[in-house]
Amino acid sequence: MKYRQLTKEQFENLHKEFALFLASQKIDVTEWNQIKKEQPNVAEEEMNLFSDVVWEDVMSKTNYVEHFSETTVNLFKCDAEEIHRIAIKVNWDINLLDQKGFEWLMKNPMDNSVDIFKGSKPYHLERNQEVFDLIEKGGGISKGEIFDYFSQLVG
């Protein structure tokens, strides 16, 4: 398995897609229920395979990832060959997880208490695997507005 199995909730939200996935393998609902009961390891393999297909699709379409903590923001732009990172640290008592703290940062990005670092590197692993790892560590997929805003500020 390349990624991780989808959660029960994710499977429930994708039940139509999973049914189509099984149908593409000539498995109907009756056969699926029989497989789950009589061959749980085969059912698990099918669920893992479907999970990998879903994650691969999502990761391929992900271009930006953001990770916020109380005093730091890590913004990532995931290109085909390399990943770009903007790291922001606020050096005073402000909570960036709070709407007021975030708004302060967006209005005062060049304040003396704000450190901004920018860098790029080629992927160490396969691109989608590294993007997935960022998400598993608490990052969220974004449209990139915040990355682009800070990228323009720091050149």
Short mmCIF file of C-alpha atoms in Angstrom, two decimals, residues 3-145:
data_model
loop_
_atom_site.label_atom_id
_atom_site.label_comp_id
_atom_site.label_asym_id
_atom_site.label_seq_id
_atom_site.Cartn_x
_atom_site.Cartn_y
_atom_site.Cartn_z
CA TYR A 3 -0.59 5.65 1.21
CA ARG A 4 -3.04 4.65 3.94
CA GLN A 5 -6.49 3.21 3.91
CA LEU A 6 -9.29 5.72 3.81
CA THR A 7 -11.18 6.18 7.06
CA LYS A 8 -14.63 4.67 7.53
CA GLU A 9 -16.11 8.14 7.08
CA GLN A 10 -14.16 8.69 3.86
CA PHE A 11 -15.36 5.33 2.51
CA GLU A 12 -18.94 6.26 3.41
CA ASN A 13 -18.59 9.58 1.56
CA LEU A 14 -17.15 7.75 -1.46
CA HIS A 15 -19.50 4.75 -1.43
CA LYS A 16 -20.74 5.38 -4.99
CA GLU A 17 -17.17 5.66 -6.28
CA PHE A 18 -16.20 2.51 -4.39
CA ALA A 19 -19.16 0.65 -5.89
CA LEU A 20 -18.04 1.75 -9.37
CA PHE A 21 -14.49 0.67 -8.53
CA LEU A 22 -15.74 -2.78 -7.51
CA ALA A 23 -17.97 -2.95 -10.59
CA SER A 24 -14.95 -2.23 -12.78
CA GLN A 25 -13.50 -5.42 -11.33
CA LYS A 26 -16.74 -7.31 -11.99
CA ILE A 27 -17.67 -7.41 -8.28
CA ASP A 28 -21.32 -6.70 -7.52
CA VAL A 29 -22.85 -5.97 -4.10
CA THR A 30 -23.77 -9.59 -3.42
CA GLU A 31 -20.28 -10.81 -4.24
CA TRP A 32 -18.74 -7.97 -2.22
CA ASN A 33 -20.76 -8.94 0.87
CA GLN A 34 -19.66 -12.55 0.39
CA ILE A 35 -15.99 -11.52 0.02
CA LYS A 36 -16.19 -9.40 3.20
CA LYS A 37 -17.63 -12.33 5.13
CA GLU A 38 -15.59 -15.22 3.70
CA GLN A 39 -12.34 -13.55 2.59
CA PRO A 40 -11.72 -10.51 4.78
CA ASN A 41 -8.10 -10.29 3.61
CA VAL A 42 -9.26 -9.96 -0.03
CA ALA A 43 -11.79 -7.32 1.03
CA GLU A 44 -9.01 -5.45 2.84
CA GLU A 45 -6.82 -5.60 -0.29
CA GLU A 46 -9.63 -4.14 -2.42
CA MET A 47 -10.16 -1.35 0.10
CA ASN A 48 -6.42 -0.63 0.15
CA LEU A 49 -6.26 -0.57 -3.64
CA PHE A 50 -9.21 1.81 -3.84
CA SER A 51 -7.66 4.02 -1.13
CA ASP A 52 -4.43 4.28 -3.10
CA VAL A 53 -6.35 5.23 -6.26
CA VAL A 54 -8.23 7.97 -4.39
CA TRP A 55 -5.14 9.32 -2.62
CA GLU A 56 -3.09 9.29 -5.83
CA ASP A 57 -5.79 11.32 -7.57
CA VAL A 58 -6.04 13.83 -4.72
CA MET A 59 -2.26 14.21 -4.39
CA SER A 60 -1.84 14.69 -8.16
CA LYS A 61 -4.28 17.61 -8.01
CA THR A 62 -2.74 19.17 -4.88
CA ASN A 63 -0.53 22.16 -5.61
CA TYR A 64 -0.50 23.96 -2.24
CA VAL A 65 -0.36 22.80 1.38
CA GLU A 66 -0.52 24.96 4.50
CA HIS A 67 0.36 24.13 8.09
CA PHE A 68 -0.47 26.52 10.94
CA SER A 69 0.54 26.48 14.59
CA GLU A 70 0.16 29.19 17.24
CA THR A 71 3.36 31.02 16.24
CA THR A 72 4.36 29.57 12.85
CA VAL A 73 3.00 29.12 9.37
CA ASN A 74 4.51 26.79 6.79
CA LEU A 75 3.31 27.30 3.23
CA PHE A 76 4.21 24.86 0.48
CA LYS A 77 3.89 25.08 -3.28
CA CYS A 78 4.22 21.62 -4.79
CA ASP A 79 5.51 21.82 -8.35
CA ALA A 80 6.26 18.80 -10.50
CA GLU A 81 9.99 18.64 -9.78
CA GLU A 82 10.50 20.60 -6.56
CA ILE A 83 8.73 21.89 -3.49
CA HIS A 84 8.83 25.53 -2.42
CA ARG A 85 8.42 26.53 1.20
CA ILE A 86 7.72 29.80 2.95
CA ALA A 87 8.20 29.57 6.70
CA ILE A 88 6.80 32.36 8.85
CA LYS A 89 7.47 32.79 12.56
CA VAL A 90 5.92 35.41 14.80
CA ASN A 91 8.18 36.28 17.73
CA TRP A 92 5.66 37.64 20.20
CA ASP A 93 2.54 36.51 22.00
CA ILE A 94 0.09 36.02 19.17
CA ASN A 95 -1.98 33.00 18.23
CA LEU A 96 -2.07 32.42 14.48
CA LEU A 97 -4.70 29.72 14.96
CA ASP A 98 -7.05 32.46 16.15
CA GLN A 99 -8.80 34.56 13.49
CA LYS A 100 -7.61 37.80 15.12
CA GLY A 101 -3.98 36.59 15.18
CA PHE A 102 -4.12 35.47 11.56
CA GLU A 103 -5.64 38.78 10.46
CA TRP A 104 -2.89 40.65 12.34
CA LEU A 105 -0.24 38.68 10.41
CA MET A 106 -1.89 39.36 7.06
CA LYS A 107 -2.01 43.12 7.84
CA ASN A 108 1.50 43.30 9.35
CA PRO A 109 3.65 40.80 7.41
CA MET A 110 6.72 43.04 7.50
CA ASP A 111 6.54 43.78 11.23
CA ASN A 112 9.87 43.41 13.09
CA SER A 113 8.39 40.52 15.09
CA VAL A 114 7.78 38.48 11.92
CA ASP A 115 10.52 36.34 10.38
CA ILE A 116 9.94 34.99 6.87
CA PHE A 117 12.17 32.41 5.21
CA LYS A 118 11.83 31.09 1.69
CA GLY A 119 13.43 28.06 0.07
CA SER A 120 13.05 25.31 -2.51
CA LYS A 121 14.32 21.78 -2.87
CA PRO A 122 13.84 18.82 -5.16
CA TYR A 123 11.67 16.00 -3.83
CA HIS A 124 13.53 13.40 -1.79
CA LEU A 125 10.83 10.80 -2.41
CA GLU A 126 8.22 10.62 -5.13
CA ARG A 127 6.25 13.94 -5.34
CA ASN A 128 2.82 12.65 -4.34
CA GLN A 129 4.30 10.69 -1.44
CA GLU A 130 5.91 13.85 -0.01
CA VAL A 131 2.73 15.87 -0.47
CA PHE A 132 0.77 13.12 1.31
CA ASP A 133 3.31 13.15 4.14
CA LEU A 134 2.79 16.90 4.64
CA ILE A 135 -0.95 16.34 4.90
CA GLU A 136 -0.57 13.42 7.29
CA LYS A 137 1.55 15.67 9.52
CA GLY A 138 -1.29 18.16 9.85
CA GLY A 139 -1.10 20.20 6.66
CA GLY A 140 -4.20 21.22 4.80
CA ILE A 141 -4.71 21.45 1.07
CA SER A 142 -5.21 25.04 -0.06
CA LYS A 143 -5.67 27.11 -3.20
CA GLY A 144 -2.39 28.93 -2.60
CA GLU A 145 -3.61 32.48 -1.94
#
